[in-house]
Every structure is written in structure tokens, then in C-alpha cells.
Coordinates of C-alpha atoms in Angstrom, one line a residue:
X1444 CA 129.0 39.2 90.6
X1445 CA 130.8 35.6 91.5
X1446 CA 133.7 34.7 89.6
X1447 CA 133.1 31.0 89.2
X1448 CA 135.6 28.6 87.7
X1449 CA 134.1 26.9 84.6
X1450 CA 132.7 23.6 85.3
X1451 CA 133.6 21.0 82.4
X1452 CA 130.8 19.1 81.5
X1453 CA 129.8 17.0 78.9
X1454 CA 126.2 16.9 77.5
X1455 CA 125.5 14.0 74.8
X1456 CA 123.1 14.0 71.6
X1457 CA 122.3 10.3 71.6
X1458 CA 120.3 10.3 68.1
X1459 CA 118.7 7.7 66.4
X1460 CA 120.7 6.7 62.9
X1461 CA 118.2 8.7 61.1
X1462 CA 118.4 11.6 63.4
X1463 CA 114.9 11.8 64.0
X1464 CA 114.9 11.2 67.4
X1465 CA 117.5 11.9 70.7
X1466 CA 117.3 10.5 74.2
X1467 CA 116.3 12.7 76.3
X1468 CA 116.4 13.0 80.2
X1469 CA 113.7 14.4 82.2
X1470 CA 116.5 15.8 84.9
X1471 CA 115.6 14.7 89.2
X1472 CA 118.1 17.7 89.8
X1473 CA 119.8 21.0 89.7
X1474 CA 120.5 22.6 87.4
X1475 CA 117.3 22.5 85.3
X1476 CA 115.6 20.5 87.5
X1477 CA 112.3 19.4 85.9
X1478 CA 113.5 20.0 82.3
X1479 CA 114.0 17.7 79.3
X1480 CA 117.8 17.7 78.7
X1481 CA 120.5 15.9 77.0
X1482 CA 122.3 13.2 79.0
X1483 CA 125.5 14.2 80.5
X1484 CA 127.3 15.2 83.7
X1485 CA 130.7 16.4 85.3
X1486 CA 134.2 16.0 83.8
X1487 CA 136.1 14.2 86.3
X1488 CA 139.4 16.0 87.3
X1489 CA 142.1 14.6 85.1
X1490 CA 139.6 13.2 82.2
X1491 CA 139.5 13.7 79.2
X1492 CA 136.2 14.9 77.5
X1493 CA 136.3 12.1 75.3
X1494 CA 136.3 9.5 78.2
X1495 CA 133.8 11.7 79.9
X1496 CA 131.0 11.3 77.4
X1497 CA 131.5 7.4 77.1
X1498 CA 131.4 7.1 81.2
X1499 CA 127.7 9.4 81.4
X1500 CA 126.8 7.4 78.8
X1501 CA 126.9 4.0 80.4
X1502 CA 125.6 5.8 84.3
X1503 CA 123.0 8.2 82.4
X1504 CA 121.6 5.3 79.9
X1505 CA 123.1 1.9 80.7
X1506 CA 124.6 2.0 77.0
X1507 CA 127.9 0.8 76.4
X1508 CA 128.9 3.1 73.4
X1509 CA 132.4 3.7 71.9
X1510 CA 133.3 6.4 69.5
X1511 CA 131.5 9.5 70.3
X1512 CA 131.6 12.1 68.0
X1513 CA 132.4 15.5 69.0
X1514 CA 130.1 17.8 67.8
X1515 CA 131.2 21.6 69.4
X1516 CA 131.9 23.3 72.5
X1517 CA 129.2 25.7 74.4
X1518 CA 130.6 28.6 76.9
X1519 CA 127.0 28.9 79.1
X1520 CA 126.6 31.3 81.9
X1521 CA 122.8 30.8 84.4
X1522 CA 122.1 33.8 86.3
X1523 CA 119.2 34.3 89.1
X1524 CA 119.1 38.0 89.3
X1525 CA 122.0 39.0 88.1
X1526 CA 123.8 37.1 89.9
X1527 CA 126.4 34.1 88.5
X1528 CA 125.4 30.8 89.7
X1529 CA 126.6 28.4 86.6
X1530 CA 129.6 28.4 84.4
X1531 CA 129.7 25.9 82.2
X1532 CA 132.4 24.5 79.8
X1533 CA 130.0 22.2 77.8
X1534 CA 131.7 19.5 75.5
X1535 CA 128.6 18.2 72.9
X1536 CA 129.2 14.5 71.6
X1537 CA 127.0 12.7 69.5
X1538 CA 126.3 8.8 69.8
X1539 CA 124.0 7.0 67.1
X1540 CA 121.8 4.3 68.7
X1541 CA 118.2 2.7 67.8
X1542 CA 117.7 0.1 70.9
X1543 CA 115.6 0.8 73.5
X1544 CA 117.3 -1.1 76.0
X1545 CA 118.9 1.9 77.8
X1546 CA 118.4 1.7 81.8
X1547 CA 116.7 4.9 83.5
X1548 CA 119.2 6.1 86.8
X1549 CA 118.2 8.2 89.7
X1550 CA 119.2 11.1 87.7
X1551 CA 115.6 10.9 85.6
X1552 CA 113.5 9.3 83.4
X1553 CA 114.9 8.6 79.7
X1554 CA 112.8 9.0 76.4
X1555 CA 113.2 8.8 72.6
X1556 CA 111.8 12.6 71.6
X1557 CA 110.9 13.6 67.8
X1558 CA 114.0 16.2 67.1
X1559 CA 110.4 17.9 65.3
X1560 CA 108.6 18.2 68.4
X1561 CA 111.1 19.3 70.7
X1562 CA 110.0 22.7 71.2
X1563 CA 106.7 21.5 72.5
X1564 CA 108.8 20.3 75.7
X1565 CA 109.7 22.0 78.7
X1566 CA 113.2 21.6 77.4
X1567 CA 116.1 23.6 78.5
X1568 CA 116.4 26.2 76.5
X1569 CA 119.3 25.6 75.4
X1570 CA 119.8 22.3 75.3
X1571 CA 117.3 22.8 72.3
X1572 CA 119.4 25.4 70.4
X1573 CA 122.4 22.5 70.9
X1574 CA 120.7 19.7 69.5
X1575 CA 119.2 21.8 66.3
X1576 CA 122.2 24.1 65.7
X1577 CA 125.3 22.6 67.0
X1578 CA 124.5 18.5 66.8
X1579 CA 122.4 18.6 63.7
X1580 CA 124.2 21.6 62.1
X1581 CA 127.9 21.5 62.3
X1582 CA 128.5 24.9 64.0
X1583 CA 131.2 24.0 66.0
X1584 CA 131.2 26.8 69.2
X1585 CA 128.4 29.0 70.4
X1586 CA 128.1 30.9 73.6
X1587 CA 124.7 31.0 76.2
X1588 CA 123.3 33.1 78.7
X1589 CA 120.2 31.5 80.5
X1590 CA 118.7 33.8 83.7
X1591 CA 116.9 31.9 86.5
X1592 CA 113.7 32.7 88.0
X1593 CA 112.4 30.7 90.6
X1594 CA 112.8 26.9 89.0
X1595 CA 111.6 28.7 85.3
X1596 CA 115.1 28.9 82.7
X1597 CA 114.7 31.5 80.5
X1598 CA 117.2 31.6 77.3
X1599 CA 119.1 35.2 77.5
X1600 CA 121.2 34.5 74.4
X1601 CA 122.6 32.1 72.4
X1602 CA 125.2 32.7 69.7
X1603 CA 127.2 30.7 67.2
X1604 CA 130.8 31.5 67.3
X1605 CA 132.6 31.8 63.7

């Protein structure tokens, strides 16, 4: 099995003020290639989290946003066949927006998405456990295991940590 460093990302619940809705991105590229997903990308060496979330936010959505709200921490491992091909140090943020002037980029299409209806996507799998029990919910950590096969994700585990 590889030993990867952890990759610190941030991924960001942009919710409408009555938290009906998120933005979602229907992701160009690996990882989850062809998935609905929260916005979000790499923490540049030397950033902060924080500063993270606001800079996907503006090259993810066009939005200028200030203030994000940090919503938990996720330790997620992807496997292909038992083998370790993702480690990720996920920092969740929240942003409350109702425009629809956000600006699509080459990393996919954007869309406002009923929180209700969400499991009717091809979502990743645990992008929906995020948004539902970590965004929405307060639970502050959680750790995930996703396995690979072919381009399908399939959710190994997923568990909130006290």
C-alpha cells in the first residue's frame, strides 16, 4: 500500500440563505471525474485554509465572498483495489449566497441543487454525507473511505468523529 502525504484541500458548501439549495460542480476532472461535487481545490503551500476557501471561491464560481464559515474537517482515503491513490485533508466551509451570477470555469459546469434531491445525483458519495451531516448538521470531524472501480466511487465508510 502507498504511503501518501495528506493533500489539504478545501471543499465549500455554498448554500442558499435558506439552505435549501448548494452550488454544485459537475467536476471536468480527477478525482471524481463526472460527479456532482462541492466547489473547492488544493491548499496552496503556505495558506491558510481560511484564505483557501475564499481563493476557490472566486476561480471555482467567480464569487467574491468573505467570511466563510468553517464547518468541520474530513480525513478521506480513495482506493482502486486496494490500493491508496487519495489522501485527503478536507477543510468544509460554508458561504451563504442567493445570486446567480456565479461564472462557470474549465473545472465544470455550476448549478443550484435541492439539498432534498441530492441523492438523486451522481454525487460523490461523500460529498453528500458532508453537505447533510457535517454542513447542515454541526458534526464537526468525520473520517471516509471511498474505493474506485473503473471511473464508478463507491462510499466504503463514513464516520462522524466525537
Amino acid at each position: 500500500m502507498n504511503h501518501l502525504q495528506p493533500q489539504k484541500v478545501v471543499n465549500l458548501g455554498i448554500f442558499k440563505p435558506n439552505l435549501k439549495e448548494v452550488l454544485l460542480i459537475y467536476r471536468n476532472n480527477e478525482p471524481y471525474k463526472n460527479y456532482w461535487g462541492m466547489p473547492g481545490g488544493k491548499v496552496e503551500k503556505d495558506e491558510f485554509p481560511y484564505y483557501a476557501a475564499i481563493r476557490e471561491l472566486k476561480q471555482e464560481t467567480g464569487i467574491c465572498g468573505t467570511k466563510p464559515e468553517f464547518s468541520g474537517r474530513i480525513f478521506e482515503k480513495v482506493f482502486p483495489q486496494g490500493e491508496l491513490i487519495y489522501d485527503f485533508d478536507i477543510f468544509l466551509f460554508n458561504f451563504y449566497y442567493c445570486l446567480d451570477n456565479f461564472k462557470e470555469s474549465s473545472e465544470g459546469k455550476l448549478s443550484w441543487e435541492k439539498v432534498s434531491e441530492l441523492e438523486k445525483l451522481n454525487i460523490i458519495p461523500s460529498d453528500l454525507l458532508m453537505i447533510n451531516n457535517v454542513c447542515l448538521n454541526g458534526n464537526s470531524k468525520a473520517k471516509s473511505v471511498i474505493f474506485k472501480e473503473g471511473d464508478k466511487y463507491f462510499l466504503k465508510s463514513f464516520e462522524v468523529i466525537k
